Amino acid sequence: MGRKMWLADPGERIQSGHTADSGHTADKDKGSGPEDGASYREIRMWEARQAPDGTDLVRTVAYPERPLPPGGLDEYRKARKQGSRSIVLWADPHRERKLATVVTRTASKGRPATYDVVDESGAPLGSIVREPAARGGRIRTRWTVQQTGRPAAVGHKGHPFWWVVWWLIWPVQLALAFLSILGGGAAARTPRRTKWRIDGETVLDWHDGGYEFQLSLLADWWDERLVAALVALEESHESRLGDPWDNTSH
């Protein structure tokens, strides 16, 4: 069935039908969260393993952090509007050992952004490129993920059919967005499912897991540190109707 990875808030319930691996779950009461005001999150993995009671086991792969520049949150937000991101993936909630770091190589508003992912020693794990829609003839955002020593996997955000449906009901979306501001409703997100392929074979699948979006690893050679970086980047590029984890003040 393959591994599945997603970004979760440790204060939220575990996915339905899953139980947490207590050896890897943060204890927020210990005050071990980020100190710079970034949202506290966990990137979790389901590997089809089961606990003695028959429930699926989920373990925490990484604890993502949004390091702030000297100018603080305002400066970070200005940079992220240009497509820049700064993410550290920690192996533990106490931030004692790094797993990986996401570094922006190039970024400019409305243009492709390239992110390098390196391990704790600075060695390259791979790269991730996000090319926004409405540029270069693209009608959908394109993500390219290349693990070091492997071919590049390419995926496009949303199925064309669902994009057509979404735009057809755009007036309804505007009304729902207005209601959401008033606290009486919620606007539907833009189509998000993305399948990455190499030579026609799907190797990654970003899809709705019922409670949160999750990334299915459909090839066994993926380095989970690179995939965790992709999950963190995907969730940081939420649409305006979403709630990017790295753009909050708490």
XYZ file of N, CA and C in Angstrom:
750
model
N 0.822 -1.210 0.000
C 0.000 0.000 0.000
C 0.860 1.266 0.000
N 2.149 1.155 0.409
C 3.039 2.298 0.362
C 2.942 3.192 1.579
N 3.949 4.053 1.700
C 3.999 4.996 2.808
C 3.184 6.239 2.487
N 2.705 6.900 3.542
C 1.961 8.146 3.379
C 2.489 9.160 4.381
N 2.645 10.403 3.933
C 3.215 11.446 4.772
C 2.341 12.694 4.704
N 2.232 13.409 5.818
C 1.422 14.627 5.840
C 1.890 15.558 6.948
N 1.465 16.816 6.860
C 1.765 17.827 7.868
C 0.605 17.876 8.851
N 0.927 17.819 10.140
C -0.117 17.788 11.160
C 0.217 18.728 12.301
N -0.814 19.186 12.966
C -0.673 19.956 14.195
C -0.732 18.957 15.341
N 0.283 18.902 16.228
C 0.272 17.924 17.324
C -0.884 18.122 18.282
N -1.531 19.294 18.229
C -2.679 19.518 19.085
C -3.956 18.933 18.515
N -3.901 18.525 17.232
C -5.072 17.944 16.589
C -5.097 16.441 16.823
N -6.239 15.842 16.575
C -6.360 14.406 16.747
C -5.571 13.681 15.671
N -5.170 12.458 15.956
C -4.502 11.622 14.958
C -5.529 11.205 13.925
N -5.062 10.970 12.714
C -5.950 10.539 11.643
C -6.858 9.399 12.105
N -8.078 9.417 11.666
C -9.031 8.380 12.032
C -8.492 6.993 11.689
N -8.501 6.104 12.677
C -8.040 4.747 12.447
C -6.572 4.559 12.719
N -5.861 5.644 13.046
C -4.435 5.569 13.311
C -4.153 5.922 14.772
N -3.061 5.414 15.301
C -2.620 5.802 16.626
C -1.209 6.336 16.525
N -0.875 7.246 17.429
C 0.448 7.843 17.391
C 1.488 6.902 17.957
N 2.689 7.001 17.411
C 3.842 6.315 17.970
C 4.363 7.203 19.081
N 4.078 6.851 20.330
C 4.372 7.725 21.457
C 5.852 8.032 21.581
N 6.700 7.210 21.024
C 8.131 7.450 21.105
C 8.594 8.575 20.214
N 7.721 9.034 19.286
C 8.136 10.083 18.361
C 7.193 11.268 18.381
N 6.251 11.310 19.294
C 5.283 12.390 19.331
C 5.693 13.434 20.350
N 5.616 14.704 19.964
C 6.042 15.777 20.849
C 5.083 15.959 22.006
N 5.626 16.370 23.138
C 4.835 16.689 24.308
C 4.843 18.196 24.471
N 3.780 18.841 24.069
C 3.740 20.297 24.080
C 3.806 20.857 25.493
N 3.400 20.071 26.494
C 3.440 20.553 27.857
C 4.856 20.781 28.352
N 5.850 20.197 27.664
C 7.229 20.365 28.083
C 7.835 21.669 27.568
N 7.045 22.375 26.772
C 7.532 23.646 26.268
C 8.699 23.518 25.321
N 8.682 22.472 24.495
C 9.816 22.207 23.627
C 9.611 22.708 22.206
N 8.635 23.552 21.989
C 8.329 23.995 20.646
C 9.258 25.090 20.164
N 9.054 25.566 18.941
C 9.871 26.625 18.374
C 9.815 27.877 19.220
N 10.906 28.622 19.230
C 11.002 29.812 20.064
C 10.811 31.095 19.290
N 10.697 31.016 17.940
C 10.640 32.235 17.146
C 9.229 32.616 16.745
N 8.223 31.966 17.287
C 6.852 32.305 16.973
C 6.268 31.521 15.826
N 7.024 30.621 15.222
C 6.505 29.823 14.113
C 5.507 28.797 14.619
N 4.560 28.449 13.777
C 3.582 27.445 14.147
C 4.264 26.117 14.431
N 3.793 25.442 15.441
C 4.366 24.148 15.803
C 3.656 23.078 14.988
N 4.399 22.306 14.228
C 3.828 21.270 13.381
C 4.675 20.014 13.442
N 4.112 18.915 12.968
C 4.831 17.662 12.814
C 4.554 17.121 11.419
N 5.542 16.497 10.826
C 5.332 15.771 9.582
C 5.297 14.298 9.957
N 4.176 13.674 9.706
C 3.944 12.301 10.148
C 3.951 11.323 8.985
N 4.245 10.076 9.326
C 4.330 9.011 8.324
C 3.533 7.799 8.775
N 2.769 7.258 7.828
C 2.077 5.984 8.045
C 2.720 4.952 7.137
N 3.119 3.819 7.712
C 3.836 2.815 6.940
C 3.136 1.455 6.939
N 1.837 1.454 7.197
C 1.046 0.219 7.200
C 1.473 -0.735 8.312
N 2.167 -0.211 9.321
C 2.490 -1.039 10.486
C 1.330 -0.978 11.473
N 1.181 -2.008 12.270
C 0.069 -2.053 13.197
C 0.539 -2.217 14.638
N -0.207 -1.586 15.539
C 0.032 -1.723 16.972
C -0.567 -3.048 17.435
N -0.252 -3.473 18.651
C -0.809 -4.732 19.163
C -2.331 -4.801 19.132
N -2.984 -3.636 19.236
C -4.448 -3.642 19.229
C -5.027 -3.640 17.814
N -4.137 -3.714 16.801
C -4.612 -3.806 15.425
C -4.743 -2.486 14.704
N -4.511 -1.361 15.383
C -4.609 -0.061 14.730
C -3.289 0.264 14.029
N -3.376 1.088 13.013
C -2.188 1.477 12.257
C -1.308 2.412 13.082
N -0.011 2.204 13.000
C 0.927 3.060 13.712
C 1.367 4.230 12.842
N 1.448 5.385 13.454
C 1.924 6.583 12.788
C 3.117 7.110 13.579
N 4.190 7.460 12.880
C 5.352 8.022 13.565
C 5.636 9.422 13.030
N 6.283 10.220 13.833
C 6.682 11.555 13.415
C 8.029 11.483 12.716
N 8.089 11.978 11.496
C 9.307 11.960 10.701
C 10.165 13.186 10.999
N 9.514 14.343 11.074
C 10.262 15.588 11.236
C 9.394 16.656 11.892
N 10.084 17.637 12.466
C 9.430 18.794 13.067
C 9.868 20.027 12.276
N 9.009 20.531 11.385
C 9.397 21.660 10.543
C 9.380 22.977 11.311
N 10.336 23.807 11.012
C 10.442 25.120 11.643
C 10.666 26.168 10.562
N 10.118 27.342 10.774
C 10.298 28.465 9.875
C 11.237 29.465 10.562
N 12.537 29.377 10.297
C 13.453 30.330 10.918
C 13.176 31.741 10.399
N 13.168 32.707 11.281
C 12.899 34.071 10.869
C 14.199 34.834 10.618
N 14.219 35.700 9.609
C 15.405 36.522 9.338
C 15.542 37.613 10.390
N 16.634 38.379 10.365
C 16.816 39.454 11.361
C 15.643 40.424 11.428
N 14.958 40.627 10.299
C 13.827 41.552 10.285
C 12.553 40.975 10.842
N 12.587 39.718 11.256
C 11.415 39.097 11.864
C 10.370 38.649 10.859
N 9.142 38.477 11.346
C 8.064 37.927 10.534
C 7.728 38.802 9.333
N 7.748 40.111 9.510
C 7.419 41.002 8.395
C 8.384 40.807 7.229
N 9.672 40.703 7.545
C 10.663 40.506 6.481
C 10.485 39.139 5.828
N 10.183 38.123 6.643
C 9.959 36.791 6.074
C 8.772 36.807 5.122
N 7.693 37.480 5.525
C 6.507 37.527 4.681
C 6.769 38.264 3.376
N 7.590 39.287 3.408
C 7.935 39.985 2.170
C 8.689 39.054 1.234
N 9.616 38.272 1.797
C 10.398 37.349 0.977
C 9.532 36.213 0.441
N 8.615 35.711 1.257
C 7.798 34.581 0.812
C 6.832 34.991 -0.297
N 6.441 36.266 -0.349
C 5.601 36.739 -1.447
C 6.326 36.639 -2.783
N 7.642 36.653 -2.736
C 8.448 36.494 -3.942
C 8.696 35.024 -4.280
N 8.193 34.128 -3.399
C 8.381 32.705 -3.619
C 9.456 32.091 -2.751
N 10.170 32.919 -1.994
C 11.255 32.423 -1.146
C 10.696 31.672 0.063
N 11.393 30.616 0.473
C 11.034 29.856 1.656
C 12.304 29.496 2.425
N 12.178 29.399 3.745
C 13.273 28.970 4.610
C 12.695 27.982 5.610
N 13.121 26.730 5.512
C 12.531 25.677 6.348
C 13.643 24.776 6.878
N 13.550 24.476 8.162
C 14.446 23.501 8.776
C 13.593 22.332 9.264
N 14.034 21.128 8.974
C 13.360 19.924 9.450
C 14.208 19.334 10.572
N 13.616 19.256 11.766
C 14.318 18.733 12.925
C 13.922 17.283 13.176
N 14.868 16.528 13.728
C 14.601 15.113 14.032
C 13.862 14.942 15.344
N 13.857 15.979 16.185
C 13.246 15.878 17.507
C 12.584 17.202 17.862
N 11.621 17.165 18.779
C 10.902 18.401 19.133
C 11.755 19.404 19.888
N 12.902 18.978 20.416
C 13.779 19.879 21.166
C 14.798 20.578 20.272
N 14.739 20.313 18.969
C 15.616 20.943 17.986
C 17.093 20.692 18.314
N 17.404 19.439 18.594
C 18.779 19.076 18.909
C 19.533 18.513 17.701
N 18.795 17.981 16.710
C 19.449 17.420 15.532
C 18.641 17.724 14.285
N 19.339 18.288 13.298
C 18.681 18.592 12.033
C 18.597 17.353 11.165
N 17.483 17.250 10.460
C 17.350 16.230 9.422
C 17.700 16.803 8.055
N 17.165 17.976 7.796
C 17.366 18.596 6.484
C 17.029 20.078 6.559
N 17.494 20.810 5.564
C 17.205 22.236 5.450
C 16.789 22.540 4.019
N 15.755 23.363 3.885
C 15.297 23.814 2.568
C 15.826 25.226 2.354
N 16.610 25.401 1.301
C 17.219 26.689 0.988
C 16.724 27.162 -0.374
N 16.292 28.409 -0.451
C 15.844 28.958 -1.728
C 17.038 29.333 -2.585
N 17.136 28.708 -3.766
C 18.230 29.029 -4.688
C 17.860 30.246 -5.524
N 16.665 30.212 -6.118
C 16.173 31.351 -6.903
C 14.674 31.483 -6.670
N 14.192 32.716 -6.641
C 12.756 32.964 -6.477
C 12.449 34.389 -6.896
N 11.340 34.562 -7.592
C 10.872 35.872 -8.009
C 9.365 35.774 -8.197
N 8.634 36.772 -7.761
C 7.175 36.721 -7.782
C 6.641 36.375 -9.171
N 5.793 35.349 -9.207
C 5.165 34.948 -10.452
C 6.039 34.117 -11.356
N 7.269 33.823 -10.913
C 8.198 33.065 -11.742
C 8.632 31.792 -11.020
N 9.275 30.869 -11.726
C 9.695 29.619 -11.085
C 10.612 29.869 -9.892
N 10.426 29.034 -8.885
C 11.279 29.088 -7.696
C 11.965 27.738 -7.545
N 13.248 27.767 -7.234
C 14.020 26.548 -7.059
C 14.502 26.445 -5.624
N 14.264 25.297 -5.020
C 14.656 25.060 -3.633
C 15.624 23.885 -3.573
N 16.720 24.069 -2.881
C 17.664 22.988 -2.645
C 17.400 22.392 -1.276
N 17.468 21.078 -1.191
C 17.271 20.378 0.083
C 18.588 19.683 0.422
N 19.139 20.020 1.593
C 20.417 19.445 2.013
C 20.243 18.743 3.357
N 21.150 17.799 3.641
C 21.054 17.089 4.919
C 21.753 17.874 6.019
N 21.880 17.253 7.195
C 22.425 17.966 8.349
C 23.868 18.416 8.156
N 24.594 17.765 7.238
C 25.991 18.133 6.987
C 26.135 19.073 5.801
N 25.021 19.369 5.128
C 25.054 20.243 3.961
C 25.141 19.513 2.639
N 25.170 18.181 2.678
C 25.219 17.396 1.442
C 23.857 17.439 0.749
N 23.820 17.529 -0.585
C 22.537 17.647 -1.297
C 21.706 16.371 -1.252
N 20.428 16.543 -0.934
C 19.461 15.443 -0.991
C 18.665 15.506 -2.284
N 18.545 16.698 -2.835
C 17.796 16.871 -4.067
C 17.341 18.308 -4.232
N 16.491 18.537 -5.202
C 15.961 19.874 -5.467
C 14.475 19.798 -5.794
N 13.799 20.900 -5.556
C 12.362 21.012 -5.827
C 12.127 22.323 -6.563
N 11.430 22.260 -7.682
C 11.147 23.453 -8.479
C 9.638 23.632 -8.573
N 9.182 24.832 -8.288
C 7.760 25.163 -8.427
C 7.623 26.216 -9.514
N 6.850 25.878 -10.554
C 6.604 26.796 -11.657
C 5.125 27.173 -11.641
N 4.799 28.424 -11.316
C 3.391 28.825 -11.183
C 2.641 28.783 -12.499
N 1.333 28.663 -12.383
C 0.476 28.656 -13.563
C 0.481 30.036 -14.225
N -0.021 30.080 -15.457
C -0.145 31.329 -16.228
C 1.206 31.895 -16.628
N 2.236 31.047 -16.626
C 3.553 31.455 -17.094
C 4.068 30.419 -18.087
N 4.657 30.854 -19.152
C 5.228 29.940 -20.122
C 4.206 29.024 -20.765
N 2.947 29.479 -20.826
C 1.903 28.670 -21.443
C 1.311 27.619 -20.527
N 1.732 27.606 -19.255
C 1.202 26.610 -18.307
C -0.157 27.048 -17.789
N -1.108 26.113 -17.742
C -2.414 26.413 -17.165
C -2.527 25.867 -15.745
N -1.536 25.060 -15.341
C -1.507 24.518 -13.983
C -0.113 24.664 -13.403
N -0.039 24.838 -12.092
C 1.254 24.902 -11.432
C 1.981 23.574 -11.598
N 3.260 23.641 -11.924
C 4.057 22.431 -12.123
C 5.127 22.323 -11.026
N 5.217 21.144 -10.430
C 6.231 20.849 -9.426
C 7.172 19.782 -9.984
N 8.468 20.022 -9.863
C 9.468 19.036 -10.265
C 10.328 18.686 -9.054
N 10.418 17.405 -8.766
C 11.199 16.934 -7.626
C 12.281 16.001 -8.147
N 13.519 16.292 -7.792
C 14.609 15.426 -8.224
C 15.470 15.043 -7.023
N 15.457 13.772 -6.710
C 16.326 13.253 -5.664
C 17.711 13.014 -6.254
N 18.733 13.326 -5.488
C 20.100 13.149 -5.970
C 20.322 11.712 -6.444
N 20.785 11.598 -7.684
C 21.047 10.278 -8.260
C 19.844 9.616 -8.894
N 18.718 10.315 -8.936
C 17.489 9.765 -9.521
C 16.951 10.695 -10.600
N 16.118 10.171 -11.517
C 15.494 11.038 -12.526
C 14.521 12.015 -11.880
N 14.253 13.110 -12.563
C 13.302 14.105 -12.065
C 11.873 13.598 -12.217
N 11.064 13.839 -11.179
C 9.634 13.496 -11.211
C 8.847 14.794 -11.395
N 7.896 14.798 -12.326
C 7.151 16.008 -12.657
C 5.670 15.801 -12.358
N 5.068 16.804 -11.706
C 3.645 16.739 -11.385
C 2.968 18.073 -11.642
N 1.673 18.041 -11.982
C 0.889 19.247 -12.226
C -0.255 19.323 -11.221
N -0.449 20.504 -10.670
C -1.448 20.699 -9.613
C -2.871 20.654 -10.162
N -3.672 19.723 -9.636
C -5.074 19.650 -9.996
C -5.316 18.996 -11.350
N -6.398 18.242 -11.443
C -6.787 17.629 -12.714
C -7.502 18.686 -13.558
N -7.249 18.737 -14.866
C -7.892 19.747 -15.715
C -9.413 19.789 -15.566
N -10.058 18.622 -15.438
C -11.519 18.593 -15.314
C -11.988 19.369 -14.090
N -11.298 19.147 -12.949
C -11.729 19.819 -11.720
C -11.410 21.306 -11.743
N -10.398 21.721 -12.495
C -10.151 23.148 -12.665
C -11.294 23.794 -13.446
N -11.790 23.107 -14.469
C -12.924 23.644 -15.235
C -14.131 23.794 -14.331
N -14.406 22.766 -13.529
C -15.551 22.826 -12.605
C -15.380 23.974 -11.615
N -14.164 24.106 -11.083
C -13.923 25.145 -10.069
C -14.180 26.535 -10.642
N -13.697 26.784 -11.870
C -13.895 28.100 -12.459
C -15.354 28.342 -12.845
N -16.073 27.289 -13.181
C -17.490 27.447 -13.510
C -18.297 27.895 -12.298
N -17.860 27.476 -11.106
C -18.599 27.849 -9.891
C -17.885 28.968 -9.140
N -17.009 29.708 -9.844
C -16.265 30.791 -9.212
C -17.166 31.820 -8.532
N -18.314 32.245 -9.110
C -19.180 33.187 -8.395
C -19.648 32.639 -7.048
N -19.919 31.328 -7.003
C -20.317 30.715 -5.728
C -19.158 30.762 -4.745
N -17.932 30.543 -5.243
C -16.760 30.587 -4.375
C -16.587 31.968 -3.757
N -16.854 33.008 -4.524
C -16.744 34.366 -3.999
C -17.727 34.580 -2.854
N -18.944 34.063 -3.026
C -19.947 34.197 -1.969
C -19.532 33.438 -0.718
N -18.996 32.228 -0.909
C -18.553 31.438 0.228
C -17.373 32.098 0.931
N -16.476 32.703 0.156
C -15.342 33.399 0.756
C -15.819 34.557 1.617
N -16.826 35.277 1.139
C -17.384 36.384 1.911
C -18.012 35.871 3.204
N -18.742 34.752 3.110
C -19.345 34.172 4.309
C -18.294 33.687 5.293
N -17.193 33.171 4.754
C -16.143 32.679 5.644
C -15.543 33.817 6.450
N -15.444 35.009 5.837
C -14.943 36.180 6.552
C -15.884 36.541 7.687
N -17.164 36.368 7.452
C -18.161 36.671 8.485
C -18.315 35.536 9.489
N -17.613 34.429 9.234
C -17.683 33.302 10.161
C -18.833 32.359 9.909
N -19.443 32.486 8.744
C -20.597 31.643 8.497
C -20.420 30.611 7.407
N -19.210 30.420 6.926
C -19.016 29.463 5.848
C -17.549 29.288 5.540
N -17.266 28.501 4.510
C -15.881 28.265 4.114
C -15.799 28.104 2.614
N -14.848 28.788 2.013
C -14.673 28.687 0.566
C -13.915 27.409 0.222
N -14.331 26.783 -0.871
C -13.657 25.563 -1.290
C -12.276 25.903 -1.834
N -11.294 25.060 -1.546
C -9.953 25.269 -2.056
C -9.906 24.961 -3.547
N -8.898 25.515 -4.178
C -8.682 25.177 -5.579
C -8.242 23.718 -5.674
N -8.401 23.077 -6.843
C -7.956 21.683 -6.996
C -6.486 21.548 -6.620
N -6.164 20.522 -5.823
C -4.802 20.408 -5.292
C -4.112 19.092 -5.629
N -4.860 18.086 -6.017
C -4.224 16.785 -6.205
C -3.126 16.868 -7.267
N -1.994 16.288 -6.936
C -0.839 16.308 -7.824
C -0.221 14.921 -7.883
N -0.020 14.428 -9.087
C 0.661 13.144 -9.272
C 1.988 13.381 -9.986
N 3.063 12.922 -9.364
C 4.381 13.036 -9.980
C 4.699 11.756 -10.725
N 5.204 11.915 -11.953
C 5.492 10.752 -12.786
C 6.915 10.792 -13.318
N 7.461 9.611 -13.511
C 8.740 9.425 -14.186
C 8.508 8.397 -15.287
N 8.688 8.799 -16.531
C 8.452 7.911 -17.680
C 7.063 7.280 -17.624
N 6.066 8.076 -17.239
C 4.690 7.611 -17.218
C 4.269 6.877 -15.963
N 5.214 6.571 -15.078
C 4.895 5.850 -13.841
C 4.709 6.841 -12.686
N 3.599 6.729 -11.971
C 3.338 7.607 -10.836
C 4.186 7.176 -9.646
N 4.995 8.106 -9.136
C 5.901 7.784 -8.036
C 5.559 8.544 -6.753
N 4.735 9.600 -6.884
C 4.250 10.359 -5.730
C 2.824 10.797 -6.028
N 1.988 10.856 -4.995
C 0.590 11.247 -5.190
C 0.143 12.106 -4.010
N -0.060 13.400 -4.257
C -0.530 14.350 -3.241
C -2.050 14.403 -3.349
N -2.750 13.903 -2.347
C -4.194 13.727 -2.471
C -4.891 13.925 -1.133
N -6.208 14.039 -1.181
C -7.025 14.218 0.008
C -7.111 12.904 0.766
N -6.646 12.912 2.018
C -6.680 11.709 2.836
C -7.912 11.607 3.705
N -8.872 12.531 3.543
C -10.092 12.495 4.335
C -10.085 13.472 5.488
N -8.902 13.699 6.084
C -8.790 14.655 7.180
C -7.801 15.760 6.813
N -6.735 15.396 6.128
C -5.771 16.342 5.629
C -5.194 15.805 4.326
N -4.577 16.688 3.552
C -3.898 16.217 2.353
C -2.663 15.434 2.768
N -2.374 14.370 2.015
C -1.225 13.545 2.323
C -0.518 13.136 1.044
N 0.760 12.814 1.191
C 1.582 12.433 0.060
C 1.888 10.950 0.130
N 1.434 10.197 -0.869
C 1.719 8.767 -0.944
C 3.018 8.553 -1.706
N 3.925 7.791 -1.103
C 5.202 7.457 -1.725
C 5.029 6.124 -2.446
N 4.971 6.162 -3.758
C 4.655 4.978 -4.544
C 5.891 4.301 -5.125
N 7.069 4.758 -4.716
C 8.332 4.102 -5.072
C 9.132 3.960 -3.781
N 9.791 2.834 -3.610
C 10.454 2.573 -2.334
C 11.804 3.250 -2.184
N 12.286 3.930 -3.227
C 13.612 4.546 -3.162
C 13.602 5.988 -2.667
N 12.451 6.547 -2.413
C 12.403 7.948 -1.976
C 13.074 8.135 -0.622
N 13.870 9.179 -0.504
C 14.455 9.587 0.775
C 13.395 10.380 1.525
N 13.008 9.904 2.698
C 11.897 10.548 3.399
C 12.234 11.979 3.830
N 13.497 12.333 3.907
C 13.854 13.712 4.239
C 13.492 14.659 3.095
N 13.739 14.230 1.867
C 13.376 15.039 0.704
C 11.859 15.122 0.574
N 11.179 14.019 0.808
C 9.719 14.008 0.706
C 9.101 14.882 1.795
N 9.666 14.851 2.998
C 9.174 15.711 4.075
C 9.335 17.180 3.698
N 10.443 17.506 3.038
C 10.650 18.878 2.567
C 9.591 19.256 1.539
N 9.236 18.318 0.656
C 8.199 18.577 -0.336
C 6.851 18.828 0.332
N 6.520 18.040 1.349
C 5.266 18.241 2.076
C 5.234 19.634 2.711
N 6.334 20.025 3.358
C 6.393 21.339 3.991
C 6.255 22.455 2.962
N 6.878 22.300 1.799
C 6.773 23.307 0.752
C 5.377 23.356 0.158
N 4.789 22.194 -0.102
C 3.424 22.150 -0.640
C 2.472 22.918 0.275
N 2.549 22.641 1.567
C 1.633 23.271 2.511
C 1.939 24.757 2.707
N 3.165 25.169 2.391
C 3.495 26.590 2.502
C 3.037 27.370 1.282
N 2.688 26.657 0.214
C 2.205 27.291 -1.010
C 0.702 27.118 -1.161
N -0.006 27.064 -0.051
C -1.465 27.019 -0.088
C -1.994 28.209 -0.866
N -3.169 28.043 -1.485
C -3.781 29.156 -2.196
C -4.267 30.204 -1.199
N -4.733 31.326 -1.715
C -5.227 32.391 -0.838
C -6.427 31.951 -0.022
N -7.089 30.895 -0.483
C -8.233 30.381 0.266
C -7.797 29.388 1.333
N -6.513 29.064 1.362
C -5.994 28.117 2.339
C -5.357 28.821 3.527
N -4.539 28.079 4.268
C -3.932 28.605 5.484
C -2.492 28.104 5.574
N -1.550 28.760 4.879
C -0.160 28.288 4.878
C 0.420 28.258 6.290
N 1.051 27.158 6.639
C 1.555 26.977 8.001
C 2.677 27.948 8.351
N 3.433 28.386 7.334
C 4.602 29.226 7.623
C 4.288 30.729 7.573
N 3.016 31.068 7.393
C 2.642 32.475 7.262
C 1.854 32.974 8.464
N 1.867 32.194 9.556
C 1.130 32.587 10.744
C 2.044 33.282 11.742
N 1.457 33.969 12.681
C 2.222 34.735 13.670
C 2.353 33.986 14.986
N 1.893 32.713 15.015
C 1.971 31.970 16.275
C 2.336 30.529 15.984
